[in-house]
CSV table of C-alpha atoms and ligand atoms in Angstrom, one decimal:
chain,number,residue,atom,x,y,z
A,1,UNK,CA,-0.2,0.5,-0.1
A,2,UNK,CA,1.7,3.0,-1.1
A,3,UNK,CA,1.8,6.0,1.8
A,4,UNK,CA,0.3,9.7,0.5
A,5,UNK,CA,1.4,12.9,2.1
A,6,UNK,CA,-2.0,15.0,1.6
A,7,UNK,CA,-0.8,19.0,3.2
A,8,UNK,CA,-4.1,21.3,4.0
A,9,UNK,CA,-5.8,17.7,4.3
A,10,UNK,CA,-9.0,19.0,6.5
A,11,UNK,CA,-9.7,21.9,3.4
A,12,UNK,CA,-11.9,21.7,1.1
A,13,UNK,CA,-9.8,20.0,-1.7
A,14,UNK,CA,-7.7,17.6,0.2
A,15,UNK,CA,-10.6,16.6,2.5
A,16,UNK,CA,-12.5,15.5,-0.8
A,17,UNK,CA,-9.0,14.2,-2.3
A,18,UNK,CA,-7.9,11.7,1.0
A,19,UNK,CA,-11.1,10.1,0.6
A,20,UNK,CA,-11.1,9.1,-2.8
A,21,UNK,CA,-7.5,8.0,-1.7
A,22,UNK,CA,-8.4,5.9,0.7
A,23,UNK,CA,-11.3,4.5,-1.2
A,24,UNK,CA,-8.6,3.3,-3.7
A,25,UNK,CA,-6.6,1.4,-1.6
A,26,UNK,CA,-4.1,4.5,-0.7
A,27,UNK,CA,-2.8,5.1,3.4
A,28,UNK,CA,-3.4,9.0,3.2
A,29,UNK,CA,-1.4,10.7,6.6
A,30,UNK,CA,-2.6,14.4,6.6
A,31,UNK,CA,-1.2,17.3,8.1
A,32,UNK,CA,-3.0,20.7,8.3
A,33,UNK,CA,-2.9,24.0,11.1
A,34,UNK,CA,-6.7,24.1,11.4
A,35,UNK,CA,-6.4,27.2,9.5
A,36,UNK,CA,-8.6,27.3,7.4
A,37,UNK,CA,-10.6,24.0,8.4
A,38,UNK,CA,-11.9,22.0,11.0
A,39,UNK,CA,-10.2,18.9,12.5
A,40,UNK,CA,-14.2,17.6,12.5
A,41,UNK,CA,-13.8,16.7,8.6
A,42,UNK,CA,-11.6,14.0,10.0
A,43,UNK,CA,-14.5,11.7,11.3
A,44,UNK,CA,-16.4,12.6,8.1
A,45,UNK,CA,-13.5,11.4,5.8
A,46,UNK,CA,-14.0,8.5,8.1
A,47,UNK,CA,-17.4,7.8,7.9
A,48,UNK,CA,-17.7,8.3,4.4
A,49,UNK,CA,-14.7,5.9,3.9
A,50,UNK,CA,-14.6,3.3,7.1
A,51,UNK,CA,-10.6,4.3,7.1
A,52,UNK,CA,-8.6,7.2,9.0
A,53,UNK,CA,-6.5,9.5,7.6
A,54,UNK,CA,-3.5,9.2,10.0
A,55,UNK,CA,-3.4,13.3,11.0
A,56,UNK,CA,-1.1,15.4,12.4
A,57,UNK,CA,-2.0,19.0,13.4
A,58,UNK,CA,1.0,21.2,12.3
A,59,UNK,CA,2.6,24.3,10.1
A,60,UNK,CA,4.3,22.9,6.7
A,61,UNK,CA,6.4,25.7,7.8
A,62,UNK,CA,7.8,23.8,10.5
A,63,UNK,CA,10.2,21.7,9.3
A,64,UNK,CA,10.5,19.5,12.6
A,65,UNK,CA,7.2,18.6,12.2
A,66,UNK,CA,7.8,17.2,8.2
A,67,UNK,CA,10.8,15.6,9.2
A,68,UNK,CA,8.5,14.1,11.9
A,69,UNK,CA,6.2,12.7,9.3
A,70,UNK,CA,9.1,11.4,7.3
A,71,UNK,CA,10.2,9.7,9.5
A,72,UNK,CA,7.5,7.6,10.8
A,73,UNK,CA,5.8,6.7,7.5
A,74,UNK,CA,7.6,5.8,4.6
A,75,UNK,CA,6.0,8.8,2.1
A,76,UNK,CA,5.7,7.6,-1.9
A,77,UNK,CA,4.4,11.0,-3.0
A,78,UNK,CA,3.2,13.8,-1.6
A,79,UNK,CA,-0.1,16.0,-2.7
A,80,UNK,CA,0.2,19.7,-1.6
A,81,UNK,CA,-2.7,21.7,-1.3
A,82,UNK,CA,-1.6,23.5,2.5
A,83,UNK,CA,-1.6,27.7,1.1
A,84,UNK,CA,-3.8,30.5,1.6
A,85,UNK,CA,-5.8,31.3,-1.5
A,86,UNK,CA,-8.1,34.4,-0.6
A,87,UNK,CA,-6.7,36.7,-4.0
A,88,UNK,CA,-7.8,40.0,-2.6
A,89,UNK,CA,-5.9,39.4,1.1
A,90,UNK,CA,-3.3,38.6,-1.0
A,91,UNK,CA,-2.7,42.1,-1.9
A,92,UNK,CA,-3.0,43.0,1.7
A,93,UNK,CA,0.1,40.8,3.3
A,94,UNK,CA,1.9,40.2,0.6
A,95,UNK,CA,4.6,39.0,2.9
A,96,UNK,CA,2.1,36.4,4.5
A,97,UNK,CA,1.4,34.9,1.5
A,98,UNK,CA,5.0,34.3,0.1
A,99,UNK,CA,5.9,33.3,3.2
A,100,UNK,CA,3.1,30.7,3.7
A,101,UNK,CA,2.9,29.9,0.0
A,102,UNK,CA,6.1,29.4,-1.4
A,103,UNK,CA,8.4,29.2,2.1
A,104,UNK,CA,6.1,26.4,3.7
A,105,UNK,CA,6.3,24.6,-0.5
A,106,UNK,CA,10.3,25.5,-0.1
A,107,UNK,CA,10.2,23.3,2.9
A,108,UNK,CA,8.3,20.7,1.7
A,109,UNK,CA,10.1,20.0,-1.2
A,110,UNK,CA,13.9,20.2,0.9
A,111,UNK,CA,12.3,17.3,3.4
A,112,UNK,CA,11.6,15.3,0.3
A,113,UNK,CA,14.8,15.4,-0.7
A,114,UNK,CA,15.8,14.7,2.3
A,115,UNK,CA,14.2,11.5,2.2
A,116,UNK,CA,14.5,11.2,-1.0
A,117,UNK,CA,11.1,11.1,-1.9
A,118,UNK,CA,10.5,12.6,-5.7
A,119,UNK,CA,6.8,12.5,-6.8
A,120,UNK,CA,4.8,14.9,-6.2
A,121,UNK,CA,1.1,17.0,-6.9
A,122,UNK,CA,1.0,20.6,-6.7
A,123,UNK,CA,-1.9,22.7,-6.2
A,124,UNK,CA,-1.8,25.5,-8.7
A,125,UNK,CA,-4.6,27.4,-10.8
A,126,UNK,CA,-5.5,29.0,-13.1
A,127,UNK,CA,-4.4,32.1,-12.5
A,128,UNK,CA,-0.9,31.5,-14.0
A,129,UNK,CA,-2.0,32.0,-17.2
A,130,UNK,CA,-1.4,35.4,-18.5
A,131,UNK,CA,-5.5,37.4,-19.3
A,132,UNK,CA,-4.1,38.4,-22.9
A,133,UNK,CA,-4.3,34.5,-23.8
A,134,UNK,CA,-7.0,33.2,-26.4
A,135,UNK,CA,-9.3,30.5,-24.2
A,136,UNK,CA,-9.5,28.3,-23.7
A,137,UNK,CA,-6.5,28.4,-22.0
A,138,UNK,CA,-4.1,25.9,-23.3
A,139,UNK,CA,-1.3,24.9,-21.0
A,140,UNK,CA,1.9,26.1,-22.8
A,141,UNK,CA,0.3,29.7,-23.0
A,142,UNK,CA,2.0,32.5,-21.4
A,143,UNK,CA,2.0,32.9,-17.9
A,144,UNK,CA,1.6,36.1,-15.8
A,145,UNK,CA,-0.3,37.0,-12.4
A,146,UNK,CA,-2.3,39.9,-11.0
A,147,UNK,CA,-1.9,39.5,-7.9
A,148,UNK,CA,0.5,38.7,-5.0
A,149,UNK,CA,-1.9,35.0,-4.2
A,150,UNK,CA,-0.9,34.1,-8.3
A,151,UNK,CA,2.8,35.1,-8.0
A,152,UNK,CA,2.8,32.7,-5.5
A,153,UNK,CA,1.0,29.5,-7.9
A,154,UNK,CA,3.7,31.4,-10.8
A,155,UNK,CA,7.0,31.3,-8.8
A,156,UNK,CA,6.5,27.7,-7.7
A,157,UNK,CA,5.6,26.4,-10.8
A,158,UNK,CA,8.7,27.6,-11.8
A,159,UNK,CA,10.9,26.4,-8.8
A,160,UNK,CA,9.2,22.7,-9.8
A,161,UNK,CA,10.5,23.3,-13.2
A,162,UNK,CA,14.0,24.1,-12.1
A,163,UNK,CA,13.9,20.6,-9.8
A,164,UNK,CA,13.1,19.1,-12.5
A,165,UNK,CA,16.0,20.3,-14.4
A,166,UNK,CA,18.5,19.2,-11.6
A,167,UNK,CA,16.9,16.0,-11.1
A,168,UNK,CA,15.5,14.2,-13.8
A,169,UNK,CA,13.7,11.3,-11.7
A,170,UNK,CA,11.8,14.0,-10.6
A,171,UNK,CA,8.2,13.9,-11.0
A,172,UNK,CA,5.7,16.4,-11.1
A,173,UNK,CA,2.1,17.3,-12.3
A,174,UNK,CA,0.9,20.5,-11.6
A,175,UNK,CA,-3.2,20.7,-11.2
A,176,UNK,CA,-4.2,23.9,-13.2
A,177,UNK,CA,-7.8,24.4,-11.5
A,178,UNK,CA,-10.0,26.3,-13.1
A,179,UNK,CA,-13.3,26.6,-9.9
A,180,UNK,CA,-13.8,24.4,-8.3
A,181,UNK,CA,-17.6,24.2,-6.2
A,182,UNK,CA,-20.3,21.7,-4.9
A,183,UNK,CA,-19.1,19.3,-2.4
A,184,UNK,CA,-19.1,15.2,-1.7
A,185,UNK,CA,-22.4,13.1,-2.5
A,186,UNK,CA,-23.0,13.0,1.4
A,187,UNK,CA,-23.2,16.3,2.3
A,188,UNK,CA,-20.8,15.5,5.0
A,189,UNK,CA,-17.7,17.3,3.5
A,190,UNK,CA,-17.4,20.4,1.2
A,191,UNK,CA,-16.3,24.4,1.4
A,192,UNK,CA,-17.0,26.5,4.8
A,193,UNK,CA,-15.2,29.2,4.5
A,194,UNK,CA,-14.2,30.9,8.0
A,195,UNK,CA,-15.3,34.4,7.8
A,196,UNK,CA,-17.1,36.4,4.7
A,197,UNK,CA,-16.6,34.7,1.4
A,198,UNK,CA,-14.2,35.3,-1.6
A,199,UNK,CA,-15.4,33.1,-4.1
A,200,UNK,CA,-18.7,33.4,-5.8
A,201,UNK,CA,-20.6,29.9,-4.8
A,202,UNK,CA,-20.2,30.3,-1.2
A,203,UNK,CA,-21.6,33.2,-1.2
A,204,UNK,CA,-24.2,32.3,-2.6
A,205,UNK,CA,-24.5,29.9,-0.7
A,206,UNK,CA,-24.3,32.2,2.5
A,207,UNK,CA,-27.9,34.2,0.7
A,208,UNK,CA,-29.4,31.2,0.7
A,209,UNK,CA,-29.2,30.3,4.0
A,210,UNK,CA,-29.8,34.1,5.0
A,211,UNK,CA,-26.9,34.8,6.7
A,212,UNK,CA,-25.9,37.9,3.6
A,213,UNK,CA,-29.2,39.4,2.4
A,214,UNK,CA,-27.9,39.6,-1.1
A,215,UNK,CA,-25.4,38.5,-3.9
A,216,UNK,CA,-22.9,41.1,-5.3
A,217,UNK,CA,-23.2,41.1,-8.8
A,218,UNK,CA,-19.2,42.3,-9.6
A,219,UNK,CA,-19.8,44.2,-13.5
A,220,UNK,CA,-22.8,43.2,-15.7
A,221,UNK,CA,-21.0,44.7,-19.4
A,222,UNK,CA,-18.4,42.2,-20.0
A,223,UNK,CA,-18.3,41.0,-23.4
A,224,UNK,CA,-20.2,37.7,-22.9
A,225,UNK,CA,-23.6,35.9,-23.0
A,226,UNK,CA,-25.6,38.0,-19.9
A,227,UNK,CA,-22.5,40.9,-19.8
A,228,UNK,CA,-22.0,39.0,-16.6
A,229,UNK,CA,-18.3,37.2,-15.7
A,230,UNK,CA,-17.9,33.4,-17.9
A,231,UNK,CA,-15.9,30.6,-15.6
A,232,UNK,CA,-15.4,26.9,-15.6
A,233,UNK,CA,-17.0,25.7,-13.1
A,234,UNK,CA,-16.1,21.7,-12.1
A,235,UNK,CA,-17.2,19.6,-9.5
A,236,UNK,CA,-14.7,19.3,-6.2
A,237,UNK,CA,-15.2,15.1,-6.6
A,238,UNK,CA,-13.8,15.4,-10.2
A,239,UNK,CA,-10.7,17.5,-8.7
A,240,UNK,CA,-9.8,15.0,-6.2
A,241,UNK,CA,-10.0,12.5,-8.8
A,242,UNK,CA,-7.8,14.3,-10.9
A,243,UNK,CA,-5.6,13.8,-8.5
A,244,UNK,CA,-5.9,10.4,-8.0
A,245,UNK,CA,-5.1,10.0,-11.7
A,246,UNK,CA,-2.0,12.2,-11.2
A,247,UNK,CA,-0.7,10.8,-8.5
A,248,UNK,CA,-0.8,6.9,-10.0
A,249,UNK,CA,0.9,8.9,-13.3
A,250,UNK,CA,3.5,10.3,-11.2
A,251,UNK,CA,4.5,7.3,-9.7
A,252,UNK,CA,5.2,5.7,-13.1
A,253,UNK,CA,6.8,8.5,-14.7
A,254,UNK,CA,9.2,10.9,-14.4
A,255,UNK,CA,9.2,15.3,-15.2
A,256,UNK,CA,7.1,17.9,-14.7
A,257,UNK,CA,3.9,19.0,-16.3
A,258,UNK,CA,1.1,21.5,-15.9
A,259,UNK,CA,-2.4,19.9,-16.5
A,260,UNK,CA,-5.4,22.1,-16.8
A,261,UNK,CA,-8.4,20.4,-14.6
A,262,UNK,CA,-11.5,21.8,-16.0
A,263,UNK,CA,-14.8,21.1,-17.7
A,264,UNK,CA,-14.0,23.7,-20.6
A,265,UNK,CA,-17.5,25.1,-20.6
A,266,UNK,CA,-18.4,28.5,-19.1
A,267,UNK,CA,-21.1,29.3,-17.5
A,268,UNK,CA,-22.2,33.5,-16.6
A,269,UNK,CA,-22.6,34.4,-12.8
A,270,UNK,CA,-26.3,34.6,-13.3
A,271,UNK,CA,-26.3,31.3,-15.1
A,272,UNK,CA,-24.9,29.9,-11.8
A,273,UNK,CA,-27.2,32.1,-9.7
A,274,UNK,CA,-30.2,30.7,-11.3
A,275,UNK,CA,-29.4,27.4,-12.0
A,276,UNK,CA,-29.0,27.6,-8.0
A,277,UNK,CA,-32.5,28.8,-7.4
A,278,UNK,CA,-33.6,26.3,-9.9
A,279,UNK,CA,-32.0,23.2,-7.4
A,280,UNK,CA,-32.5,24.7,-4.2
A,281,UNK,CA,-35.7,26.4,-4.6
A,282,UNK,CA,-34.3,29.2,-2.8
A,283,UNK,CA,-34.5,33.1,-4.2
A,284,UNK,CA,-30.7,34.5,-4.7
A,285,UNK,CA,-31.2,38.0,-4.2
A,286,UNK,CA,-28.9,39.8,-6.2
A,287,UNK,CA,-27.8,43.6,-6.4
A,288,UNK,CA,-25.2,44.9,-10.0
A,289,UNK,CA,-21.9,47.0,-8.5
A,290,UNK,CA,-19.2,47.2,-10.4
A,291,UNK,CA,-16.2,44.9,-11.4
A,292,UNK,CA,-14.1,43.6,-9.5
A,293,UNK,CA,-10.5,44.6,-10.1
A,294,UNK,CA,-8.7,41.9,-11.7
A,295,UNK,CA,-11.2,40.4,-12.8
A,296,UNK,CA,-11.9,39.2,-16.6
A,297,UNK,CA,-14.8,38.6,-19.0
A,298,UNK,CA,-14.2,35.3,-19.9
A,299,UNK,CA,-12.2,32.0,-19.2
A,300,UNK,CA,-12.3,28.2,-19.8
A,301,UNK,CA,-10.1,25.5,-19.8
A,302,UNK,CA,-9.2,23.0,-22.6
A,303,UNK,CA,-9.0,19.8,-20.7
A,304,UNK,CA,-7.2,17.8,-24.2
A,305,UNK,CA,-4.3,16.9,-21.8
A,306,UNK,CA,-5.7,15.6,-18.9
A,307,UNK,CA,-8.4,13.5,-21.2
A,308,UNK,CA,-4.5,12.4,-23.0
A,309,UNK,CA,-2.2,11.9,-20.5
A,310,UNK,CA,-4.3,11.5,-17.2
A,311,UNK,CA,-7.3,9.8,-18.8
A,312,UNK,CA,-9.2,12.0,-17.2
A,313,UNK,CA,-12.6,14.2,-18.0
A,314,UNK,CA,-15.6,15.8,-16.0
A,315,UNK,CA,-18.3,14.2,-14.7
A,316,UNK,CA,-20.7,16.1,-13.3
A,317,UNK,CA,-22.4,19.5,-14.6
A,318,UNK,CA,-23.7,22.9,-12.9
A,319,UNK,CA,-27.0,20.6,-11.4
A,320,UNK,CA,-25.0,18.7,-9.3
A,321,UNK,CA,-22.3,21.5,-8.6
A,322,UNK,CA,-25.2,23.7,-6.9
A,323,UNK,CA,-27.4,20.8,-5.3
A,324,UNK,CA,-24.4,19.3,-4.4
A,325,UNK,CA,-23.3,22.3,-2.8
A,326,UNK,CA,-26.5,23.3,-1.3
A,327,UNK,CA,-27.2,20.1,0.5
A,328,UNK,CA,-24.0,20.6,2.1
A,329,UNK,CA,-24.5,24.5,3.6
A,330,UNK,CA,-27.9,22.6,4.6
A,331,UNK,CA,-26.7,20.8,6.4
A,332,UNK,CA,-24.2,23.2,8.4
A,333,UNK,CA,-26.2,25.7,8.9
B,401,LIG,P1,-8.8,25.9,1.9
B,401,LIG,O1,-8.4,26.5,2.4
B,401,LIG,O2,-10.1,24.8,2.2
B,401,LIG,O3,-7.4,24.6,2.3
B,401,LIG,C1,-6.6,24.7,2.6
B,401,LIG,C2,-5.9,24.3,3.5
B,401,LIG,O4,-4.0,23.9,4.0
B,401,LIG,C3,-6.6,24.6,5.2
B,401,LIG,O5,-7.2,23.1,5.7
B,401,LIG,C4,-5.4,25.2,5.2
B,401,LIG,O6,-5.8,25.1,6.9
B,401,LIG,C5,-4.4,24.5,5.2
B,401,LIG,N1,-3.0,25.5,5.8
B,401,LIG,C6,-2.8,26.7,5.5
B,401,LIG,N2,-1.8,26.7,5.4
B,401,LIG,C7,-1.3,25.7,6.2
B,401,LIG,C8,0.0,25.8,6.9
B,401,LIG,N3,1.1,26.6,6.8
B,401,LIG,N4,0.7,24.4,7.5
B,401,LIG,C9,-0.3,23.8,7.1
B,401,LIG,N5,-1.6,23.7,7.1
B,401,LIG,C10,-1.8,24.7,6.5
B,401,LIG,O7,-8.3,25.5,-0.3
B,401,LIG,P2,-9.1,24.8,-1.7
B,401,LIG,O8,-9.9,25.0,-1.5
B,401,LIG,O9,-8.8,23.5,-0.8
B,401,LIG,O10,-7.5,24.9,-1.5
B,401,LIG,C11,-6.5,24.1,-1.6
B,401,LIG,C12,-5.4,24.4,-2.7
B,401,LIG,O11,-5.5,24.2,-4.1
B,401,LIG,C13,-4.3,25.7,-2.8
B,401,LIG,O12,-3.2,25.7,-2.7
B,401,LIG,C14,-5.4,26.4,-3.3
B,401,LIG,O13,-4.4,28.0,-3.7
B,401,LIG,C15,-5.4,26.0,-4.3
B,401,LIG,N6,-6.5,26.8,-5.4
B,401,LIG,C16,-7.7,26.7,-4.9
B,401,LIG,C17,-8.6,26.6,-5.4
B,401,LIG,C18,-10.2,27.0,-5.4
B,401,LIG,O14,-11.2,28.0,-6.2
B,401,LIG,N7,-10.8,26.5,-4.3
B,401,LIG,C19,-8.5,27.3,-7.3
B,401,LIG,C20,-7.3,27.2,-7.3
B,401,LIG,C21,-6.3,26.8,-7.1
B,402,LIG,N1,-18.1,37.3,-8.3
B,402,LIG,C1,-19.4,37.8,-8.3
B,402,LIG,N2,-19.5,38.4,-7.1
B,402,LIG,C2,-19.3,37.7,-5.7
B,402,LIG,C3,-18.3,36.7,-6.2
B,402,LIG,C4,-17.6,36.5,-7.6
B,402,LIG,O1,-20.3,38.5,-9.3
B,402,LIG,O2,-19.7,38.2,-4.2
B,402,LIG,C5,-18.2,37.4,-9.4
B,402,LIG,C6,-16.6,36.9,-10.6
B,402,LIG,O3,-17.0,38.6,-10.3
B,402,LIG,C7,-15.7,36.1,-11.1
B,402,LIG,C8,-17.1,35.3,-10.9
B,402,LIG,O4,-17.8,35.4,-9.5
B,402,LIG,O5,-17.2,36.4,-12.5
B,402,LIG,C9,-15.9,33.7,-10.4
B,402,LIG,O6,-15.5,34.8,-9.2
B,402,LIG,P1,-14.7,33.5,-8.4
B,402,LIG,O7,-14.0,34.4,-7.0
B,402,LIG,O8,-15.2,32.5,-7.5
B,402,LIG,O9,-13.5,33.1,-9.6
B,402,LIG,P2,-12.1,33.4,-10.0
B,402,LIG,O10,-12.4,35.1,-10.0
B,402,LIG,O11,-11.1,33.9,-9.1
B,402,LIG,O12,-12.1,32.8,-11.5
């Protein structure tokens, strides 16, 4: 049985990926400092899978805990989720973001080197693509960023390619997620950000449970189907399956590649709101306001590479995503 270290294991994507790994016969060793998640996620994972995560509560910035994990477990592969992820906050606190997201990753990569572990899956993002690229985004397109958060992803991708240049035994997949939403079918795990949500779906959910009065729609004058921003929403369980496939791939290969995880389809803000209203039976009050800094009108993924290299394709549609997000949030009011 392979031992997989999952950083950020109790977070939104880390918890769903841990479920997928456990259900497919892998041992999961998890680390999280619970900055943006709760420990009770572990019992939900256990309830769903009948298996448990070997969990270490700790910080990836603390080399001694990483070393302890590698000493106590024979780690075959690392899937690295732990990071700060709020774009707006990263503009206010750049140093915190570079420290956590870049130095934290360097700590893990150093520890992997010390223990001769060469298999790595990295949580990258569609945010690494330069906004002037044509759509759909292809993996070789020009990279850049518009926020410190985005730059942490671009920088780590560069670090990972440099490592591969220096060590041809290194094997890494940088998964560039588009917009992960939805939740596990059980309604036991999902996205429950601490504080005011930055992303669209958690905000819609807050309005649906009357935690907030209305959704601010950031601009209706974009060059899109209805003037509102278009994104490639992808179910978190599909994203988790993408990690499973990427992990199988790195275990038997060498190299460093970036791969998009998206559906290849765009959905506007108003389309997502309408779909959520339909499946939940809840009215989502909206207010049109100004554009959010740094937003662009439209982007979605080209998913050919994921299909050809990983044999991965998304399975869930927007209705599934809205329904599963709603079922999760209803159960966690
Ligand atoms: P999340 O906040 O739910 O999960 C991240 C987890 O990492 C949290 O549980 C947090 O407590 C933990 N963490 C943060 N810093 C840590 C540290 N120093 N030590 C230990 N644990 C730490 O976020 P998520 O949505 O699951 O995102 C996971 C990864 O995917 C992140 O790297 C994020 O940048 C990337 N990503 C997310 C999205 C998205 O929309 N959710 C899109 C693209 C990329
Ligand atoms: N959005 C919005 N109101 C919100 C949050 C987001 O109108 O409260 C819009 C945003 O402008 C974008 C889309 O919803 O067009 C997705 O935004 P999100 O922050 O979820 O993802 P990202 O912009 O990072 O792709």
